[in-house]
CSV table of C-alpha atoms in Angstrom, one decimal:
chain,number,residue,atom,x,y,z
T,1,UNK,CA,-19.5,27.7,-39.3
T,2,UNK,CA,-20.8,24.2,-39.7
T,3,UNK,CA,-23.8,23.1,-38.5
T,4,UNK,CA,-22.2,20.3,-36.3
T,5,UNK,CA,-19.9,22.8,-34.7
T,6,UNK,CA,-23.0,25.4,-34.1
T,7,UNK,CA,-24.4,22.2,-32.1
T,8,UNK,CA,-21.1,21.8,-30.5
T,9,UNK,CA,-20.4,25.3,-29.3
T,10,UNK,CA,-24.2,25.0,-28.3
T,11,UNK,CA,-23.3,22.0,-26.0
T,12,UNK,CA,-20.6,23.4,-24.7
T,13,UNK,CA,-22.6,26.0,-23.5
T,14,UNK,CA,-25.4,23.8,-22.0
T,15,UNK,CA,-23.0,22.1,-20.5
T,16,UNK,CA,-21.2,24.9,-18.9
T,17,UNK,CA,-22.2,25.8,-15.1
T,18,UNK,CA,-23.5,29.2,-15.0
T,19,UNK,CA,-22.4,29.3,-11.0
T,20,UNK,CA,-18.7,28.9,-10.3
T,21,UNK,CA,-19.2,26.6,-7.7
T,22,UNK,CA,-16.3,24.5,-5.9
T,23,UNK,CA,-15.5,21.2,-7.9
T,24,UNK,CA,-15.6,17.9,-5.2
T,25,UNK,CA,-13.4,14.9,-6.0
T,26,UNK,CA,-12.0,12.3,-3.5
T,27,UNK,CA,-8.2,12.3,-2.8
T,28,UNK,CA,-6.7,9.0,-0.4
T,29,UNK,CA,-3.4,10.1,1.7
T,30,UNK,CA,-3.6,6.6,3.2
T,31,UNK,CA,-4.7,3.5,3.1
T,32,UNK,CA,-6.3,3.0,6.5
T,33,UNK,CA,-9.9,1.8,7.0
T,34,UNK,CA,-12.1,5.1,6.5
T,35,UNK,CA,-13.8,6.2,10.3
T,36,UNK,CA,-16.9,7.9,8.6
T,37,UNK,CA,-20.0,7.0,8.2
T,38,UNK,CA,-23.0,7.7,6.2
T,39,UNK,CA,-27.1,8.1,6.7
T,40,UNK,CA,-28.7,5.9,4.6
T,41,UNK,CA,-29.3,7.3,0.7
T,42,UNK,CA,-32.6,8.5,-0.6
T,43,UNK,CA,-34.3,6.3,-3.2
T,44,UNK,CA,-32.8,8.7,-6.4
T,45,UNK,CA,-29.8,9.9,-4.7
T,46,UNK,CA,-28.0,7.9,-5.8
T,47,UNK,CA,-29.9,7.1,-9.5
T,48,UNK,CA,-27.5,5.9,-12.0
T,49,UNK,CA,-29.2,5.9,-15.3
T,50,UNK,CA,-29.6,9.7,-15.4
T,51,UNK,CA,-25.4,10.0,-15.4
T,52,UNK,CA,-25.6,6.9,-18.1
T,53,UNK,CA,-28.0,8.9,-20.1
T,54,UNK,CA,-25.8,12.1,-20.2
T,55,UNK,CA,-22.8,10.2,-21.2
T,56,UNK,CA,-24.7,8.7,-24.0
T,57,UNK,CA,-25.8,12.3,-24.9
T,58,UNK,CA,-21.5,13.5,-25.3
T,59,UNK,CA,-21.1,10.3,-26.8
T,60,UNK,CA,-23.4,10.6,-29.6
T,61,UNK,CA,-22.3,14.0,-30.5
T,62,UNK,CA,-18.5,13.0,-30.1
T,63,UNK,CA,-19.5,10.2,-32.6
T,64,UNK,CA,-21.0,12.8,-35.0
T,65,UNK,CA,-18.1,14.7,-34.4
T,66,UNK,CA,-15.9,12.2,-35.5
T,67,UNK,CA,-17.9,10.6,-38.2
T,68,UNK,CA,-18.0,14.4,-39.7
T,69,UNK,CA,-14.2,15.0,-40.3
T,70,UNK,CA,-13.2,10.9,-41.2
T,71,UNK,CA,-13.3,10.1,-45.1
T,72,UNK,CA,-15.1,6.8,-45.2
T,73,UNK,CA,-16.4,6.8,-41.9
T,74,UNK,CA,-20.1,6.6,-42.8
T,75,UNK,CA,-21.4,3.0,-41.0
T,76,UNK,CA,-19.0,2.0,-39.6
T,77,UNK,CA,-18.9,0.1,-36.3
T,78,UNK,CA,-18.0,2.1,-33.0
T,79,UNK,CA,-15.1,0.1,-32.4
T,80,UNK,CA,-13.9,0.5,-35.9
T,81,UNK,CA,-14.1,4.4,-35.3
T,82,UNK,CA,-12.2,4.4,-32.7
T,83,UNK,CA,-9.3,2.5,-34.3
T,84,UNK,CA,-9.7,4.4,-37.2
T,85,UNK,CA,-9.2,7.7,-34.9
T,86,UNK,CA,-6.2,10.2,-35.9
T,87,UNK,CA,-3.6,10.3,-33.6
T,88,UNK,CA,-1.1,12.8,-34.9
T,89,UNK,CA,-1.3,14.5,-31.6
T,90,UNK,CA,-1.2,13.9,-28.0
T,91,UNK,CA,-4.8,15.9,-27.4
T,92,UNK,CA,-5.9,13.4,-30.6
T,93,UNK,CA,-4.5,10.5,-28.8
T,94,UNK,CA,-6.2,11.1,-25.4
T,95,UNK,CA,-9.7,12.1,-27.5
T,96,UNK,CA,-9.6,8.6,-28.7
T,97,UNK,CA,-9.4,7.2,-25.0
T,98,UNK,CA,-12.5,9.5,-24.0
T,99,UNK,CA,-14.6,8.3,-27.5
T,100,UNK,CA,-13.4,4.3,-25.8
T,101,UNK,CA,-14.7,5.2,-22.4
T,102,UNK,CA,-17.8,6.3,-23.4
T,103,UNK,CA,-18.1,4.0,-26.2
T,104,UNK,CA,-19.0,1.3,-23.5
T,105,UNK,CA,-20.9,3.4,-21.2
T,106,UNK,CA,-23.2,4.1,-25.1
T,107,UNK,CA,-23.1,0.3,-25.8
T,108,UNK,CA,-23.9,-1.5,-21.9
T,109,UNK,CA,-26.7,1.4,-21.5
T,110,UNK,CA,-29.1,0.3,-24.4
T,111,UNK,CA,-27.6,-3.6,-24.3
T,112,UNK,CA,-30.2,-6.4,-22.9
T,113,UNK,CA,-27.1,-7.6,-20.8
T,114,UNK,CA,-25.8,-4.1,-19.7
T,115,UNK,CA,-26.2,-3.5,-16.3
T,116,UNK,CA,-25.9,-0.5,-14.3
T,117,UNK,CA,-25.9,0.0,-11.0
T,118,UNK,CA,-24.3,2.6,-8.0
T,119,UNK,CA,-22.8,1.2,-5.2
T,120,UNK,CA,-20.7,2.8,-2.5
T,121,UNK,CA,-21.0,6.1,-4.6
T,122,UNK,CA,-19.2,4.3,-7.5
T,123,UNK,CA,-21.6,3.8,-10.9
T,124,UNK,CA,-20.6,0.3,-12.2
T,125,UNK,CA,-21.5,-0.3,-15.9
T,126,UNK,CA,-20.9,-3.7,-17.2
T,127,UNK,CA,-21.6,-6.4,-19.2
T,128,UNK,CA,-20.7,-8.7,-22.4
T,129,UNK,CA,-21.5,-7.5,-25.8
T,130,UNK,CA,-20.5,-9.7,-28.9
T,131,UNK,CA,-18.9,-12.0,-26.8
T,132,UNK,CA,-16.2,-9.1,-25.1
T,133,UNK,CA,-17.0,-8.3,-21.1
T,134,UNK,CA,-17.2,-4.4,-21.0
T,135,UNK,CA,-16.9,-3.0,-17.6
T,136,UNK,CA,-16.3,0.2,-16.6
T,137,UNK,CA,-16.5,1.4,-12.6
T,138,UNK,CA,-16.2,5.2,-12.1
T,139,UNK,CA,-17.3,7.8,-9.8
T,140,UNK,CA,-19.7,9.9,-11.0
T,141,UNK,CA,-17.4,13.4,-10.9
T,142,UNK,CA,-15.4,11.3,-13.1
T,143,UNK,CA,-17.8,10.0,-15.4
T,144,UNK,CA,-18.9,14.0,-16.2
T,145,UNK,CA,-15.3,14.5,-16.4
T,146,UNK,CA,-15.1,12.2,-19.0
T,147,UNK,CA,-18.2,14.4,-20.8
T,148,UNK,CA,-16.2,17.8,-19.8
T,149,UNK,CA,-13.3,16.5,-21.6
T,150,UNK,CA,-15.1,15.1,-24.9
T,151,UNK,CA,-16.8,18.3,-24.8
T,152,UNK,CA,-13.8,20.6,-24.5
T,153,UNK,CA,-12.5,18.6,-27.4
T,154,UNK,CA,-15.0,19.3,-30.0
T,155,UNK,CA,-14.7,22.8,-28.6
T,156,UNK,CA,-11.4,23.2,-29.4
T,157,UNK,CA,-12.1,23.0,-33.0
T,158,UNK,CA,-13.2,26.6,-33.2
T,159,UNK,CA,-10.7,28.3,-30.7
T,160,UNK,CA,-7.7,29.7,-31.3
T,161,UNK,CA,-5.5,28.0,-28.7
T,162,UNK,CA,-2.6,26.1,-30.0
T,163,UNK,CA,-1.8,22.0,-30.1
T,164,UNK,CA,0.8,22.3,-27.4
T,165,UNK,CA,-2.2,24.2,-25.2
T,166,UNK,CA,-4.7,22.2,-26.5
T,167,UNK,CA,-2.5,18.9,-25.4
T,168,UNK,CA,-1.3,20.6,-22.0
T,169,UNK,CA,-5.6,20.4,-21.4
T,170,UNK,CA,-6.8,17.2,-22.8
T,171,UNK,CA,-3.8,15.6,-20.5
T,172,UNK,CA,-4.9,17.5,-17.3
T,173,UNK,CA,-8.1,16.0,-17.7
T,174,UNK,CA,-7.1,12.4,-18.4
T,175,UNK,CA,-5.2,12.5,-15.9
T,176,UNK,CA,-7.9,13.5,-13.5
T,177,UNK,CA,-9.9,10.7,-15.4
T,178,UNK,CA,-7.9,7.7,-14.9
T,179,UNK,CA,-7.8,8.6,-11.2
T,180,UNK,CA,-11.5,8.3,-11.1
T,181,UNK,CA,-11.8,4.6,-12.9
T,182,UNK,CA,-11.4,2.0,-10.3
T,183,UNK,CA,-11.8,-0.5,-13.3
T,184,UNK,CA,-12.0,-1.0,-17.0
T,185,UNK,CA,-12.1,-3.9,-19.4
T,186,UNK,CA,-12.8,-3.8,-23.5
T,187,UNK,CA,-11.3,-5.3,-26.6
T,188,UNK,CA,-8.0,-4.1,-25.6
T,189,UNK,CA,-8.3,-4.4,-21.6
T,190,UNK,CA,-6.6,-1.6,-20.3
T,191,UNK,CA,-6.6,2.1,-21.3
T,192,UNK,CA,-3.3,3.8,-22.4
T,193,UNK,CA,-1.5,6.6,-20.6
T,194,UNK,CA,-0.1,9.6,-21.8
T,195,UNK,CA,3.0,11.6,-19.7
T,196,UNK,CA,1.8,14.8,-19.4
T,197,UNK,CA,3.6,18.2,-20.7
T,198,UNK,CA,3.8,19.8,-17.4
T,199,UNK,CA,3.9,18.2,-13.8
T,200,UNK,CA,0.7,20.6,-13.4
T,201,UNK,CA,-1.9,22.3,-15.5
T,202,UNK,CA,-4.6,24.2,-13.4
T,203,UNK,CA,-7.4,22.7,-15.7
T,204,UNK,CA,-10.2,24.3,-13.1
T,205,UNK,CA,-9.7,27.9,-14.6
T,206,UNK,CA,-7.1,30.0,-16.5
T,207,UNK,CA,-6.7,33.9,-15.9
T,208,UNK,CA,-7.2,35.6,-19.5
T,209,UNK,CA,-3.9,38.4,-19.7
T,210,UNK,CA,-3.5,40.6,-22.7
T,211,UNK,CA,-2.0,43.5,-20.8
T,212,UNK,CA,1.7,42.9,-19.2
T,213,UNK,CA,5.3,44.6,-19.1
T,214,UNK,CA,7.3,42.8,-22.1
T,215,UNK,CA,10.9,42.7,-22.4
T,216,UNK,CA,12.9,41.9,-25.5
T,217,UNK,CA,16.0,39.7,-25.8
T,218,UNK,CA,17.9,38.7,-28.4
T,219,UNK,CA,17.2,34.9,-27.9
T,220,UNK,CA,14.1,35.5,-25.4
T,221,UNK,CA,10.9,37.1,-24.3
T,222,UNK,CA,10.4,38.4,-20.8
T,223,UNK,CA,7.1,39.2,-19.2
T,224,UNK,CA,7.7,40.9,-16.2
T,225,UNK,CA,5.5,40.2,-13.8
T,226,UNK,CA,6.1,40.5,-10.1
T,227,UNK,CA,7.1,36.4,-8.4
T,228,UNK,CA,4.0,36.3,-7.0
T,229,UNK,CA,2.6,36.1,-10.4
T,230,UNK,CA,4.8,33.8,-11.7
T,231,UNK,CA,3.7,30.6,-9.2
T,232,UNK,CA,1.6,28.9,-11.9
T,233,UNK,CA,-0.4,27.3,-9.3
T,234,UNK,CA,-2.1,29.9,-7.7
T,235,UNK,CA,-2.1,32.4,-11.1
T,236,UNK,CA,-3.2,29.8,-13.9
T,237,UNK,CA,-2.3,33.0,-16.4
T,238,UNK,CA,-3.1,32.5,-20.2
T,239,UNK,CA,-0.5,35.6,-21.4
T,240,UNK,CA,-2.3,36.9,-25.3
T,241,UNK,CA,1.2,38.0,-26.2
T,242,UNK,CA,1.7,39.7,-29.9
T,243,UNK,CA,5.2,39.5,-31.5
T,244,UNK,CA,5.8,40.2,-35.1
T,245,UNK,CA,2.9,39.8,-37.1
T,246,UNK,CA,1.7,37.1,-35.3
T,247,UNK,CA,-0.7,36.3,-31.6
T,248,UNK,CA,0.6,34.0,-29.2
T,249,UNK,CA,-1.3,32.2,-26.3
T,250,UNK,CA,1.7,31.0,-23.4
T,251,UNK,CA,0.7,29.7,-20.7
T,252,UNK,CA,2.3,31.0,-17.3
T,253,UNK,CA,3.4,26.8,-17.4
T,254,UNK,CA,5.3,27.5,-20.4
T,255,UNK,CA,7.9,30.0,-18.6
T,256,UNK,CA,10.9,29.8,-16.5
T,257,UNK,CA,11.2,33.0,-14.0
T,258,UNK,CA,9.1,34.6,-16.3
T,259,UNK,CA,10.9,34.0,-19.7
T,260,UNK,CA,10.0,31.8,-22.7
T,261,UNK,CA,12.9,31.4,-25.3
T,262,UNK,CA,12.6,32.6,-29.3
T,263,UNK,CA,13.1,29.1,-30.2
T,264,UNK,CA,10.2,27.6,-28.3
T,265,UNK,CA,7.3,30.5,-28.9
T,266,UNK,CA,6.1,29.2,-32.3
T,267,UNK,CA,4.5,26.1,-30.7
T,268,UNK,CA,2.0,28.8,-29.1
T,269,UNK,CA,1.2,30.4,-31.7
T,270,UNK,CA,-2.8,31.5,-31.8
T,271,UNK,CA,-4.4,29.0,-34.6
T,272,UNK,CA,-5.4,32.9,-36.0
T,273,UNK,CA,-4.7,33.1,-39.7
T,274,UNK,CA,-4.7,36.9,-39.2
T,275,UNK,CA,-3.2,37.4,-35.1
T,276,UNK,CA,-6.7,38.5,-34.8
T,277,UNK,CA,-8.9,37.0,-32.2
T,278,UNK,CA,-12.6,35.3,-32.8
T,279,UNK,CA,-15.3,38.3,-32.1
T,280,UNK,CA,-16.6,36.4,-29.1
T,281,UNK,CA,-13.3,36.6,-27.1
T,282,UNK,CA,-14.4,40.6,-26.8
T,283,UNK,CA,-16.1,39.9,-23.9
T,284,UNK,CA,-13.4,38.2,-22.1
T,285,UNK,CA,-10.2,40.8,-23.4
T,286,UNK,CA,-11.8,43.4,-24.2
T,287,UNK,CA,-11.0,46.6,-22.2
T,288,UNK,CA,-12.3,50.4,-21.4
T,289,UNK,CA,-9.8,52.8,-22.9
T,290,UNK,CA,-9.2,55.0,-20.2
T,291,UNK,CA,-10.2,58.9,-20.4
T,292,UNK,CA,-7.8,62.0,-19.2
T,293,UNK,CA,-9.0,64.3,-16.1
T,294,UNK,CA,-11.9,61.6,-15.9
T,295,UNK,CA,-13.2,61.2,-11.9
T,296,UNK,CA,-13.0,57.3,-11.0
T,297,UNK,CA,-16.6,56.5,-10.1
């Protein structure tokens, strides 16, 4: 592997939680006057240069990332990059947005006329630049979902999943993202937007399966799983499903009542040159083979 994607699976890693705590974000039914109130913050509570700082961090390495995999992309300006970006894809497309988001948050943090500032538990990040007002106003669960998603990106390099998976992700996120920007302003104004593959993705975590009844039609694949199982919503399930000589990675978003036609399973097929799976995905597939006459402890 690369050196740069050593570094990357390494900040992935950092990055990573090791607790599985609940994820906080603000949702508005309504918009009446809020009837709460708040105690007055502590002096670093509500600090805004350390969340500049990490962004920076993701943005630099997303840079690298980028600058490692364009021909010609050696010195060239940040802006240049990012219109320079590949996007074949819709995971490509939305990686360009997140390399534009941060690419203000990189330049307004070390500009002499950046400034940055927290207000109301928004971080507001603006300023003019050769001559173009850059302003970004974000929350600050949405500025590290911003570094979540560049981060998940880079990842993705080295993971089997497939585009259509990889896509169905990258668009949860941005989704999520744009709901946390209360305003934006570069070069070309606004950002763009992206119509997501399914009306829901459960981003937050995915339930690993590679042991399921499997039925065989002539023009479709069953799993049979009970309908409990089948709500998407509350069972996120990634199914590892073999067929032929080939892995496949469906997401339980991907079937209907269980069922995922012949004609639409090779766009989740396992980028696996082999239908093998990377060493490291052991730990989360792996499985005790069971012994005869053995007590249960």
């Amino acid at each position: 592997m690369p050196l740069l994607d050593d570094i990357v699976a390494g900040l992935s890693d950092s990055c990573s939680p090791q607790l599985r705590l609940p994820e906080h974000r603000q949702i508005e039914l309504s918009t009446a006057r809020k009837l709460i109130s708040f105690a007055p913050a502590d002096a670093d509570s509500e600090a805004p240069m350390p969340l500049a700082l990490g962004a920076c961090r993701t943005f630099m390495m997303l840079d690298a990332f980028h600058e490692a995999r364009l021909a010609g992309a050696e010195g060239v300006s940040y802006w240049q990059r990012y219109t320079d970006l590949p996007r074949k894809s819709l995971s490509d497309k939305i990686g360009a947005e997140i390399y534009r988001i941060l690419r203000v948050v990189r330049l307004l943090t070390f500009h002499r006329l950046g400034e940055i500032s927290m207000k109301n538990g928004l971080l507001d990040i603006k300023g003019e630049v050769a001559r173009e007002v850059l302003w970004l106003r974000i929350s600050p669960a949405g500025l590290k979902l911003i570094e979540s998603a560049a981060v998940w990106y880079m990842d993705a390099v080295r993971q089997p999943y497939p585009d259509a998976y990889i896509d169905a992700m990258m668009a949860e996120y941005y989704a999520d993202i744009i709901g946390e920007i209360k305003k934006y302003s570069d070069e070309k104004r606004s950002l763009n937007q992206f119509r997501k593959p399914f009306a829901t993705f459960n981003r937050h975590f995915r339930l690993d399966c590679a042991s399921f009844p499997l039925k065989i039609g002539t023009d479709a694949l069953v799993i049979e799983i009970t309908e409990l199982h089948r709500n998407a919503s509350v069972y996120p399930v990634d199914f590892y499903l073999p067929y032929g000589e080939d892995l496949y990675i469906v997401p339980a978003e991907a079937l209907e009542n269980g069922k995922i036609t012949l004609a639409e399973l090779p766009k989740w097929q396992a980028r696996s040159p082999d239908g093998t799976l990377p060493a490291r995905y052991r730990a989360r597939l792996g499985y005790e083979v069971p012994v005869k006459n053995q007590p249960m402890t």
